[in-house]
Amino acid sequence: MDRIGVLLAAVVPALTILAAAVTKARADWRSEALWNAFFLGAVAAIGVGGVIGLAQMLLPVQVAPVGGAWAAGAAKALLNAALPEEIAKFALLVLIAERHVDVRRKQDLLPMAVAVSLGFAALENLFYLADVADWHSRAVLRALTAIPGHGVDGVVMGAMLTLARLPLPRRGTLVGTLALPVVLHAAYDFPLMAKEAGAAGPWPLGLWLAIITASGLLAAVLSTRALALAEVADRHAGTERRGGGVALIGVAVLGSGIVTAVLPIHLGELPWLALWGMLPIAILPLIFGVDLLWWWRRGRRRAGAAA
Amino acid sequence: MATNPALALCDDPDQQRVLADLSSFFGPRADRFLTLYDKMRERPLKKRLGVWSWNWMVFFAPFVWFFYRKQYLLGAAVLLTPIVLSVLIGGAGAGATVAFAMWANCWYVYGGLKRIAKADALGLAGEERAAYLQRAGGVSMVGGGIAGFLYLALLGLAILGAMAQQG
């Protein structure tokens, strides 16, 4: 039963966040392309682990950190995490997942990218949880931090890819589709890795809070813009889909953020987070809950205007 | 009991259409899979997915073949299942690779039949239908290449890991 609990704790948070993206984009849970993307993301996690493991065995070079804890944190965040992970996700998204025959709408691109990202996150989560005796607290922490972090990267990648594929006068590029998630991913990991490397004081947590907030807001704004433009393109192409449940999911996500913000939770090895309350961790569900409710209200206003 | 629309194609009176659609889907080396489809047709409905035929490529490099044939879900399942089981319960069983090699071709033919059933549900016909099936099926050098690269990386990691343990 414990092993089943580990599996569920690894996968359910990722699927919950994917539900928000699927609902907002009015995608179809039954789509083979969506599940394709999710499991390709998990394959990407294996790929990154395998390639990095092989590289470390072939080139066992230890680089001494130069420039102190902050520089070490930045280098590790970019080179060990952000670059390999986002490149792997981007490659599988653009070279395989996007080309699936069931991807017919421009609005499908965003949930596909989120699915790749969260498939990656789910398998990574499994490896993190399966190795520890007290996996419960780690599962809660990762469900509120690492998984949503990957979700944000996926939302941004999906939004940028959508903008790159739309026939716009000043459209995005594939370089931006990769570069922006790399920057956000590295920025997200940077304060945490700097703290691991010895950065002292409240600055790492404060910086992390600022980065989470900025990333979440950027993802919400970009995804709304991309989906609004994609909606128009799909309407012209005759591939628009009707969907519901945005308000319900929005309330659920916002509610989870509020509960997380006000309930102090014992975090085991990270008591300094408990001292700040759960605000840093609640930011993303708060942002995306509001974003979903705004999107729902926008849809109702447009439906009312059309009627 | 609801009929599986994909397997029901085996009993479709217009088998020329089904065979043409399957050929469009399979792409290269279609004959091999069409022969397997004939064997499936000879079986009763409930036993059609039990037809086995050996696939050496799947035996030596399980998920690579599925990625080459654009069956990414199956390929991911073949790659991930042993790893996930190994992480959760410490072992996956060597028999899994043999089972994949025995039933890969049958699963692939079934995948083709499902795609034809979907084309029927979408009301596709003529060139649009053929294009849809070719795009859904066939082979992907990119998919096969990525999977091949991943396979070699994992193989290299396993070999170096074993050497490091012995050394």
CSV table of C-alpha atoms in Angstrom, one decimal:
chain,number,residue,atom,x,y,z
A,1,MET,CA,0.0,0.0,0.0
A,2,ASP,CA,2.9,2.3,0.8
A,3,ARG,CA,4.3,1.9,-2.7
A,4,ILE,CA,0.9,2.7,-4.2
A,5,GLY,CA,0.8,5.8,-2.0
A,6,VAL,CA,4.2,6.8,-3.4
A,7,LEU,CA,3.0,6.3,-7.0
A,8,LEU,CA,-0.1,8.3,-6.4
A,9,ALA,CA,1.7,11.1,-4.6
A,10,ALA,CA,4.1,11.2,-7.5
A,11,VAL,CA,1.5,11.4,-10.2
A,12,VAL,CA,-1.7,13.0,-8.8
A,13,PRO,CA,-0.2,16.5,-8.3
A,14,ALA,CA,1.0,16.6,-11.9
A,15,LEU,CA,-2.4,15.5,-13.3
A,16,THR,CA,-4.2,18.0,-11.1
A,17,ILE,CA,-2.2,20.9,-12.6
A,18,LEU,CA,-2.6,19.4,-16.1
A,19,ALA,CA,-6.4,19.5,-15.4
A,20,ALA,CA,-6.2,23.3,-15.1
A,21,ALA,CA,-4.4,23.6,-18.5
A,22,VAL,CA,-6.7,21.1,-20.2
A,23,THR,CA,-9.8,23.0,-18.9
A,24,LYS,CA,-8.5,26.4,-19.9
A,25,ALA,CA,-7.6,25.3,-23.4
A,26,ARG,CA,-10.8,23.3,-23.7
A,27,ALA,CA,-8.7,20.3,-24.7
A,28,ASP,CA,-10.0,16.7,-24.6
A,29,TRP,CA,-8.8,14.3,-21.8
A,30,ARG,CA,-9.5,11.5,-24.2
A,31,SER,CA,-7.0,12.8,-26.7
A,32,GLU,CA,-4.3,10.2,-27.5
A,33,ALA,CA,-2.0,13.2,-28.3
A,34,LEU,CA,-2.4,14.6,-24.8
A,35,TRP,CA,-1.4,11.3,-23.1
A,36,ASN,CA,1.3,10.8,-25.7
A,37,ALA,CA,2.7,14.1,-24.6
A,38,PHE,CA,2.5,13.2,-20.9
A,39,PHE,CA,4.3,10.0,-21.3
A,40,LEU,CA,6.9,11.5,-23.6
A,41,GLY,CA,7.6,13.9,-20.8
A,42,ALA,CA,8.3,11.0,-18.6
A,43,VAL,CA,10.6,9.5,-21.2
A,44,ALA,CA,12.4,12.9,-21.3
A,45,ALA,CA,13.0,12.5,-17.6
A,46,ILE,CA,14.6,9.1,-18.2
A,47,GLY,CA,16.6,10.6,-21.1
A,48,VAL,CA,18.0,13.5,-19.0
A,49,GLY,CA,18.9,11.2,-16.1
A,50,GLY,CA,20.6,8.7,-18.5
A,51,VAL,CA,22.5,11.2,-20.5
A,52,ILE,CA,23.7,13.2,-17.4
A,53,GLY,CA,24.6,10.0,-15.6
A,54,LEU,CA,26.6,8.8,-18.7
A,55,ALA,CA,28.3,12.1,-19.0
A,56,GLN,CA,29.3,12.1,-15.4
A,57,MET,CA,30.8,8.6,-15.7
A,58,LEU,CA,32.7,9.4,-18.9
A,59,LEU,CA,33.8,12.9,-17.8
A,60,PRO,CA,34.1,12.7,-14.0
A,61,VAL,CA,35.3,16.3,-13.7
A,62,GLN,CA,34.6,18.2,-10.5
A,63,VAL,CA,34.5,22.0,-11.1
A,64,ALA,CA,35.4,24.0,-8.0
A,65,PRO,CA,32.8,26.7,-7.4
A,66,VAL,CA,34.1,30.1,-8.3
A,67,GLY,CA,32.5,33.2,-7.0
A,68,GLY,CA,30.8,31.9,-3.9
A,69,ALA,CA,27.5,30.4,-3.1
A,70,TRP,CA,25.4,32.6,-5.4
A,71,ALA,CA,27.6,31.9,-8.5
A,72,ALA,CA,27.6,28.2,-7.7
A,73,GLY,CA,23.9,28.2,-7.3
A,74,ALA,CA,23.4,30.0,-10.6
A,75,ALA,CA,25.7,27.6,-12.5
A,76,LYS,CA,24.1,24.6,-11.0
A,77,ALA,CA,20.6,25.9,-11.7
A,78,LEU,CA,21.4,26.6,-15.3
A,79,LEU,CA,23.7,23.8,-16.3
A,80,ASN,CA,22.5,20.9,-14.1
A,81,ALA,CA,18.8,21.5,-14.2
A,82,ALA,CA,17.3,24.1,-16.5
A,83,LEU,CA,19.3,23.6,-19.7
A,84,PRO,CA,19.2,19.8,-19.9
A,85,GLU,CA,15.6,19.4,-18.7
A,86,GLU,CA,14.0,22.1,-20.8
A,87,ILE,CA,16.0,21.1,-23.9
A,88,ALA,CA,14.8,17.5,-23.5
A,89,LYS,CA,11.1,18.6,-23.0
A,90,PHE,CA,11.4,21.0,-26.0
A,91,ALA,CA,12.8,18.4,-28.3
A,92,LEU,CA,10.1,15.8,-27.5
A,93,LEU,CA,7.4,18.5,-27.7
A,94,VAL,CA,8.4,20.0,-31.1
A,95,LEU,CA,9.8,16.9,-32.8
A,96,ILE,CA,7.2,14.3,-31.7
A,97,ALA,CA,4.3,15.4,-29.6
A,98,GLU,CA,3.3,18.5,-31.7
A,99,ARG,CA,3.3,16.4,-34.8
A,100,HIS,CA,0.7,13.9,-33.6
A,101,VAL,CA,-2.2,13.5,-36.0
A,102,ASP,CA,-4.7,14.3,-33.3
A,103,VAL,CA,-3.3,17.8,-32.7
A,104,ARG,CA,-5.7,19.8,-34.9
A,105,ARG,CA,-6.2,23.0,-33.0
A,106,LYS,CA,-3.8,25.7,-32.2
A,107,GLN,CA,-5.3,25.7,-28.6
A,108,ASP,CA,-4.0,22.2,-28.2
A,109,LEU,CA,-0.4,23.2,-28.2
A,110,LEU,CA,-0.4,24.7,-24.7
A,111,PRO,CA,-1.9,21.7,-22.9
A,112,MET,CA,0.5,19.5,-24.9
A,113,ALA,CA,3.5,21.4,-23.6
A,114,VAL,CA,2.1,21.4,-20.1
A,115,ALA,CA,1.6,17.6,-20.4
A,116,VAL,CA,5.2,17.0,-21.5
A,117,SER,CA,6.4,19.2,-18.6
A,118,LEU,CA,4.2,17.5,-16.0
A,119,GLY,CA,5.0,14.0,-17.3
A,120,PHE,CA,8.6,14.9,-16.7
A,121,ALA,CA,7.8,16.2,-13.3
A,122,ALA,CA,5.7,13.1,-12.3
A,123,LEU,CA,8.5,10.7,-13.1
A,124,GLU,CA,11.1,12.9,-11.4
A,125,ASN,CA,8.8,13.1,-8.4
A,126,LEU,CA,8.6,9.3,-8.3
A,127,PHE,CA,12.4,9.0,-8.1
A,128,TYR,CA,12.5,11.6,-5.3
A,129,LEU,CA,9.8,10.0,-3.3
A,130,ALA,CA,10.7,6.3,-3.7
A,131,ASP,CA,14.1,6.8,-2.1
A,132,VAL,CA,13.2,8.2,1.3
A,133,ALA,CA,11.5,6.6,4.3
A,134,ASP,CA,9.5,9.7,5.3
A,135,TRP,CA,8.2,10.4,1.8
A,136,HIS,CA,4.9,12.0,3.0
A,137,SER,CA,6.3,15.4,3.9
A,138,ARG,CA,8.6,15.4,0.8
A,139,ALA,CA,5.5,14.6,-1.3
A,140,VAL,CA,3.6,17.5,0.1
A,141,LEU,CA,6.5,19.9,-0.4
A,142,ARG,CA,7.2,18.8,-3.9
A,143,ALA,CA,3.5,18.9,-4.8
A,144,LEU,CA,3.4,22.6,-3.8
A,145,THR,CA,6.8,23.6,-5.3
A,146,ALA,CA,8.6,21.5,-7.8
A,147,ILE,CA,5.5,20.2,-9.6
A,148,PRO,CA,3.9,23.7,-10.1
A,149,GLY,CA,7.4,25.0,-11.1
A,150,HIS,CA,7.5,22.5,-13.9
A,151,GLY,CA,3.9,23.4,-14.7
A,152,VAL,CA,4.9,27.1,-15.1
A,153,ASP,CA,7.7,26.1,-17.4
A,154,GLY,CA,5.3,24.0,-19.5
A,155,VAL,CA,2.7,26.8,-19.6
A,156,VAL,CA,5.3,29.3,-20.9
A,157,MET,CA,6.7,26.9,-23.4
A,158,GLY,CA,3.3,26.1,-24.7
A,159,ALA,CA,2.2,29.7,-24.9
A,160,MET,CA,5.4,30.6,-26.8
A,161,LEU,CA,5.0,27.7,-29.1
A,162,THR,CA,1.4,28.7,-29.8
A,163,LEU,CA,2.5,32.2,-30.6
A,164,ALA,CA,5.3,30.9,-32.8
A,165,ARG,CA,2.8,28.8,-34.8
A,166,LEU,CA,0.1,31.4,-35.3
A,167,PRO,CA,0.1,33.6,-38.4
A,168,LEU,CA,0.8,36.9,-36.6
A,169,PRO,CA,2.6,40.0,-37.9
A,170,ARG,CA,5.1,39.8,-35.0
A,171,ARG,CA,5.0,36.2,-34.0
A,172,GLY,CA,7.2,34.3,-31.6
A,173,THR,CA,10.1,32.1,-32.5
A,174,LEU,CA,11.1,28.6,-31.6
A,175,VAL,CA,14.3,30.0,-30.0
A,176,GLY,CA,12.1,32.0,-27.6
A,177,THR,CA,10.0,28.9,-27.0
A,178,LEU,CA,13.1,27.2,-25.5
A,179,ALA,CA,14.9,30.2,-24.1
A,180,LEU,CA,12.2,31.6,-21.9
A,181,PRO,CA,11.4,28.3,-20.0
A,182,VAL,CA,15.2,27.8,-19.5
A,183,VAL,CA,15.5,31.2,-18.0
A,184,LEU,CA,12.4,30.7,-15.7
A,185,HIS,CA,13.5,27.2,-14.7
A,186,ALA,CA,17.0,28.4,-13.8
A,187,ALA,CA,15.6,31.4,-12.0
A,188,TYR,CA,13.3,29.2,-10.0
A,189,ASP,CA,16.1,26.8,-8.9
A,190,PHE,CA,18.8,29.5,-8.4
A,191,PRO,CA,17.9,30.8,-4.9
A,192,LEU,CA,17.3,27.2,-3.6
A,193,MET,CA,20.6,26.0,-5.0
A,194,ALA,CA,22.4,29.1,-3.8
A,195,LYS,CA,21.1,28.4,-0.3
A,196,GLU,CA,22.2,24.7,-0.6
A,197,ALA,CA,25.7,26.1,-1.6
A,198,GLY,CA,25.8,28.2,1.6
A,199,ALA,CA,24.1,31.5,0.8
A,200,ALA,CA,23.0,32.9,4.1
A,201,GLY,CA,20.2,35.1,5.4
A,202,PRO,CA,16.6,35.6,4.2
A,203,TRP,CA,17.7,36.7,0.7
A,204,PRO,CA,17.4,33.3,-1.0
A,205,LEU,CA,13.8,32.8,0.2
A,206,GLY,CA,12.8,36.4,-0.6
A,207,LEU,CA,14.3,36.1,-4.0
A,208,TRP,CA,12.6,32.8,-4.6
A,209,LEU,CA,9.2,34.3,-3.6
A,210,ALA,CA,9.8,37.2,-6.1
A,211,ILE,CA,10.8,34.8,-8.9
A,212,ILE,CA,7.8,32.5,-8.2
A,213,THR,CA,5.4,35.5,-8.3
A,214,ALA,CA,6.9,36.9,-11.5
A,215,SER,CA,7.0,33.5,-13.2
A,216,GLY,CA,3.4,32.8,-12.3
A,217,LEU,CA,2.2,36.1,-13.5
A,218,LEU,CA,4.2,35.9,-16.7
A,219,ALA,CA,2.8,32.4,-17.4
A,220,ALA,CA,-0.8,33.5,-16.7
A,221,VAL,CA,-0.5,36.5,-19.0
A,222,LEU,CA,1.3,34.7,-21.8
A,223,SER,CA,-1.1,31.7,-21.7
A,224,THR,CA,-4.1,34.0,-21.8
A,225,ARG,CA,-2.8,36.0,-24.8
A,226,ALA,CA,-1.7,32.8,-26.7
A,227,LEU,CA,-5.0,31.0,-26.0
A,228,ALA,CA,-7.1,34.1,-27.0
A,229,LEU,CA,-5.3,34.4,-30.3
A,230,ALA,CA,-5.4,30.6,-30.9
A,231,GLU,CA,-9.1,30.6,-30.2
A,232,VAL,CA,-9.6,33.1,-33.1
A,233,ALA,CA,-7.4,31.0,-35.4
A,234,ASP,CA,-9.3,27.8,-34.5
A,235,ARG,CA,-12.7,29.5,-35.0
A,236,HIS,CA,-11.6,30.6,-38.5
A,237,ALA,CA,-10.3,27.1,-39.2
A,238,GLY,CA,-13.6,25.5,-37.9
A,239,THR,CA,-11.8,23.5,-35.3
A,240,GLU,CA,-13.0,25.3,-32.2
A,241,ARG,CA,-14.2,23.1,-29.3
A,242,ARG,CA,-16.7,23.9,-26.6
A,243,GLY,CA,-15.8,23.1,-23.1
A,244,GLY,CA,-16.7,23.7,-19.5
A,245,GLY,CA,-15.6,23.4,-15.9
A,246,VAL,CA,-13.3,26.4,-16.0
A,247,ALA,CA,-15.0,28.1,-13.1
A,248,LEU,CA,-15.0,24.9,-11.0
A,249,ILE,CA,-11.4,24.2,-11.6
A,250,GLY,CA,-10.6,27.9,-10.9
A,251,VAL,CA,-12.4,27.9,-7.6
A,252,ALA,CA,-10.6,24.6,-6.6
A,253,VAL,CA,-7.2,26.0,-7.5
A,254,LEU,CA,-7.8,29.3,-5.8
A,255,GLY,CA,-9.2,27.5,-2.8
A,256,SER,CA,-6.1,25.3,-2.6
A,257,GLY,CA,-3.9,28.4,-2.7
A,258,ILE,CA,-5.9,30.0,0.1
A,259,VAL,CA,-5.8,26.9,2.3
A,260,THR,CA,-2.0,26.5,1.7
A,261,ALA,CA,-1.4,30.2,2.6
A,262,VAL,CA,-3.2,30.1,5.9
A,263,LEU,CA,-2.5,26.6,7.2
A,264,PRO,CA,1.0,26.2,8.8
A,265,ILE,CA,2.3,22.8,7.8
A,266,HIS,CA,5.2,21.1,9.5
A,267,LEU,CA,7.9,20.7,6.8
A,268,GLY,CA,10.5,18.5,8.5
A,269,GLU,CA,13.9,19.6,7.3
A,270,LEU,CA,12.7,23.1,6.1
A,271,PRO,CA,11.3,24.8,9.2
A,272,TRP,CA,12.3,28.2,7.8
A,273,LEU,CA,9.5,27.9,5.3
A,274,ALA,CA,7.0,27.2,8.1
A,275,LEU,CA,8.1,30.5,9.8
A,276,TRP,CA,7.0,32.5,6.7
A,277,GLY,CA,3.7,30.7,6.6
A,278,MET,CA,3.1,29.0,3.3
A,279,LEU,CA,2.8,32.2,1.3
A,280,PRO,CA,5.7,31.5,-1.1
A,281,ILE,CA,4.2,28.1,-1.9
A,282,ALA,CA,0.7,29.3,-2.2
A,283,ILE,CA,1.5,32.0,-4.7
A,284,LEU,CA,1.2,29.8,-7.8
A,285,PRO,CA,-2.2,28.3,-7.0
A,286,LEU,CA,-3.4,31.8,-6.1
A,287,ILE,CA,-2.2,33.3,-9.4
A,288,PHE,CA,-3.6,30.4,-11.5
A,289,GLY,CA,-6.9,30.3,-9.6
A,290,VAL,CA,-7.5,34.0,-10.3
A,291,ASP,CA,-6.3,33.5,-13.9
A,292,LEU,CA,-8.8,30.6,-14.5
A,293,LEU,CA,-11.7,32.6,-13.0
A,294,TRP,CA,-10.8,35.6,-15.1
A,295,TRP,CA,-10.7,33.4,-18.2
A,296,TRP,CA,-14.1,32.0,-17.3
A,297,ARG,CA,-15.6,35.5,-16.9
A,298,ARG,CA,-14.1,36.5,-20.2
A,299,GLY,CA,-15.7,33.5,-21.9
A,300,ARG,CA,-19.1,34.4,-20.4
A,301,ARG,CA,-18.8,38.0,-21.5
A,302,ARG,CA,-18.0,37.0,-25.0
A,303,ALA,CA,-20.8,34.4,-25.1
A,304,GLY,CA,-23.2,37.2,-23.8
A,305,ALA,CA,-22.0,39.6,-26.5
A,306,ALA,CA,-22.4,37.0,-29.2
A,307,ALA,CA,-25.9,36.2,-28.1
B,1,MET,CA,-21.6,-6.2,-24.7
B,2,ALA,CA,-20.3,-3.3,-26.8
B,3,THR,CA,-18.3,-4.3,-29.9
B,4,ASN,CA,-14.8,-3.1,-30.2
B,5,PRO,CA,-15.0,-1.1,-33.5
B,6,ALA,CA,-11.3,-1.7,-34.3
B,7,LEU,CA,-11.5,-5.5,-33.9
B,8,ALA,CA,-14.9,-5.5,-35.7
B,9,LEU,CA,-13.1,-4.3,-38.8
B,10,CYS,CA,-11.7,-7.8,-39.1
B,11,ASP,CA,-15.3,-8.9,-40.0
B,12,ASP,CA,-16.0,-5.9,-42.3
B,13,PRO,CA,-17.4,-7.2,-45.6
B,14,ASP,CA,-15.2,-4.7,-47.6
B,15,GLN,CA,-11.8,-6.2,-46.7
B,16,GLN,CA,-10.2,-4.5,-49.7
B,17,ARG,CA,-10.9,-1.2,-48.1
B,18,VAL,CA,-9.5,-2.3,-44.8
B,19,LEU,CA,-6.4,-3.8,-46.4
B,20,ALA,CA,-5.8,-0.6,-48.4
B,21,ASP,CA,-6.2,1.5,-45.2
B,22,LEU,CA,-3.9,-0.8,-43.3
B,23,SER,CA,-1.3,-0.5,-46.0
B,24,SER,CA,-1.5,3.3,-45.9
B,25,PHE,CA,-1.1,3.1,-42.1
B,26,PHE,CA,1.8,0.6,-42.0
B,27,GLY,CA,3.9,2.2,-44.7
B,28,PRO,CA,7.3,0.4,-45.1
B,29,ARG,CA,7.2,-3.5,-44.9
B,30,ALA,CA,3.4,-3.5,-44.8
B,31,ASP,CA,3.2,-7.1,-46.0
B,32,ARG,CA,4.6,-8.5,-42.8
B,33,PHE,CA,1.8,-6.8,-40.8
B,34,LEU,CA,-0.9,-7.6,-43.3
B,35,THR,CA,0.0,-11.3,-42.9
B,36,LEU,CA,-0.4,-11.0,-39.2
B,37,TYR,CA,-3.8,-9.2,-39.7
B,38,ASP,CA,-4.9,-12.3,-41.8
B,39,LYS,CA,-4.0,-14.5,-38.8
B,40,MET,CA,-6.0,-12.2,-36.5
B,41,ARG,CA,-9.0,-12.5,-38.8
B,42,GLU,CA,-8.9,-16.3,-38.5
B,43,ARG,CA,-9.4,-16.1,-34.8
B,44,PRO,CA,-12.6,-15.5,-32.9
B,45,LEU,CA,-13.2,-11.9,-31.7
B,46,LYS,CA,-12.0,-12.4,-28.2
B,47,LYS,CA,-8.8,-14.1,-29.2
B,48,ARG,CA,-7.7,-11.7,-31.9
B,49,LEU,CA,-5.2,-9.9,-29.7
B,50,GLY,CA,-3.6,-13.1,-28.7
B,51,VAL,CA,-1.8,-13.7,-32.0
B,52,TRP,CA,1.9,-13.5,-31.5
B,53,SER,CA,4.9,-13.2,-33.8
B,54,TRP,CA,8.5,-12.6,-32.9
B,55,ASN,CA,10.0,-9.2,-33.3
B,56,TRP,CA,13.8,-9.2,-32.9
B,57,MET,CA,14.1,-5.5,-32.9
B,58,VAL,CA,11.8,-5.2,-30.0
B,59,PHE,CA,13.7,-8.0,-28.1
B,60,PHE,CA,17.0,-6.2,-28.4
B,61,ALA,CA,15.8,-2.5,-28.2
B,62,PRO,CA,12.2,-2.6,-27.0
B,63,PHE,CA,11.1,1.0,-27.1
B,64,VAL,CA,13.2,2.0,-30.1
B,65,TRP,CA,11.0,0.0,-32.5
B,66,PHE,CA,7.8,1.5,-31.1
B,67,PHE,CA,9.1,5.0,-31.4
B,68,TYR,CA,10.3,4.3,-35.0
B,69,ARG,CA,6.8,3.0,-35.8
B,70,LYS,CA,5.2,6.2,-34.2
B,71,GLN,CA,3.6,4.1,-31.4
B,72,TYR,CA,4.8,6.5,-28.7
B,73,LEU,CA,2.4,5.5,-26.0
B,74,LEU,CA,3.4,1.8,-26.3
B,75,GLY,CA,7.0,2.8,-26.6
B,76,ALA,CA,6.8,4.9,-23.4
B,77,ALA,CA,5.0,2.1,-21.6
B,78,VAL,CA,7.6,-0.4,-22.7
B,79,LEU,CA,10.4,1.9,-21.4
B,80,LEU,CA,8.8,3.2,-18.3
B,81,THR,CA,7.0,0.1,-16.9
B,82,PRO,CA,10.2,-1.8,-15.9
B,83,ILE,CA,11.8,1.3,-14.5
B,84,VAL,CA,8.7,2.3,-12.5
B,85,LEU,CA,8.3,-1.3,-11.2
B,86,SER,CA,12.0,-1.4,-10.4
B,87,VAL,CA,11.7,1.8,-8.4
B,88,LEU,CA,8.5,0.7,-6.6
B,89,ILE,CA,9.0,-3.0,-5.9
B,90,GLY,CA,12.6,-3.6,-6.8
B,91,GLY,CA,12.2,-5.7,-9.9
B,92,ALA,CA,10.4,-5.9,-13.2
B,93,GLY,CA,10.9,-9.5,-14.5
B,94,ALA,CA,13.0,-10.4,-17.5
B,95,GLY,CA,9.9,-11.9,-19.0
B,96,ALA,CA,8.6,-8.5,-19.9
B,97,THR,CA,11.0,-8.1,-22.8
B,98,VAL,CA,10.1,-11.5,-24.2
B,99,ALA,CA,6.4,-10.6,-23.9
B,100,PHE,CA,7.0,-7.3,-25.7
B,101,ALA,CA,8.9,-9.1,-28.5
B,102,MET,CA,6.1,-11.6,-28.9
B,103,TRP,CA,3.1,-9.2,-29.0
B,104,ALA,CA,4.6,-6.0,-30.4
B,105,ASN,CA,3.5,-6.7,-34.0
B,106,CYS,CA,-0.1,-7.7,-32.9
B,107,TRP,CA,-0.4,-4.5,-30.8
B,108,TYR,CA,0.9,-2.5,-33.9
B,109,VAL,CA,-1.7,-4.0,-36.2
B,110,TYR,CA,-4.4,-3.3,-33.5
B,111,GLY,CA,-3.2,0.3,-33.4
B,112,GLY,CA,-3.7,0.5,-37.2
B,113,LEU,CA,-7.2,-0.9,-36.9
B,114,LYS,CA,-8.0,1.7,-34.1
B,115,ARG,CA,-6.8,4.4,-36.4
B,116,ILE,CA,-9.0,3.2,-39.2
B,117,ALA,CA,-12.0,3.1,-36.9
B,118,LYS,CA,-11.2,6.7,-35.9
B,119,ALA,CA,-11.0,7.7,-39.6
B,120,ASP,CA,-14.4,6.1,-40.0
B,121,ALA,CA,-15.7,8.1,-37.0
B,122,LEU,CA,-14.3,11.3,-38.4
B,123,GLY,CA,-16.0,10.6,-41.8
B,124,LEU,CA,-12.8,10.8,-43.7
B,125,ALA,CA,-12.7,9.6,-47.3
B,126,GLY,CA,-10.5,9.6,-50.3
B,127,GLU,CA,-7.1,11.4,-50.3
B,128,GLU,CA,-7.9,13.1,-47.0
B,129,ARG,CA,-8.3,9.6,-45.4
B,130,ALA,CA,-5.2,8.2,-46.9
B,131,ALA,CA,-3.2,11.3,-45.8
B,132,TYR,CA,-4.6,11.0,-42.3
B,133,LEU,CA,-3.6,7.3,-42.0
B,134,GLN,CA,-0.2,7.9,-43.5
B,135,ARG,CA,0.4,10.8,-41.0
B,136,ALA,CA,-0.8,8.7,-38.1
B,137,GLY,CA,1.2,5.7,-39.1
B,138,GLY,CA,4.3,4.9,-41.2
B,139,VAL,CA,7.7,5.5,-39.7
B,140,SER,CA,9.5,8.3,-38.0
B,141,MET,CA,13.3,8.6,-38.4
B,142,VAL,CA,13.2,11.4,-35.8
B,143,GLY,CA,11.3,9.3,-33.3
B,144,GLY,CA,13.5,6.3,-34.0
B,145,GLY,CA,16.6,8.4,-33.8
B,146,ILE,CA,15.7,10.0,-30.5
B,147,ALA,CA,14.8,6.6,-29.0
B,148,GLY,CA,18.0,5.1,-30.4
B,149,PHE,CA,20.1,7.8,-28.8
B,150,LEU,CA,18.3,7.3,-25.5
B,151,TYR,CA,18.8,3.5,-25.8
B,152,LEU,CA,22.5,3.9,-26.4
B,153,ALA,CA,22.9,6.3,-23.5
B,154,LEU,CA,21.1,4.0,-21.1
B,155,LEU,CA,23.0,1.0,-22.4
B,156,GLY,CA,26.3,2.9,-22.0
B,157,LEU,CA,25.3,3.9,-18.5
B,158,ALA,CA,24.4,0.3,-17.6
B,159,ILE,CA,27.7,-1.1,-19.0
B,160,LEU,CA,29.9,1.6,-17.3
B,161,GLY,CA,28.0,1.1,-14.1
B,162,ALA,CA,28.6,-2.7,-14.2
B,163,MET,CA,32.3,-2.1,-15.0
B,164,ALA,CA,32.6,0.4,-12.1
B,165,GLN,CA,31.0,-2.1,-9.7
B,166,GLN,CA,33.4,-4.9,-10.8
B,167,GLY,CA,36.4,-2.6,-10.8
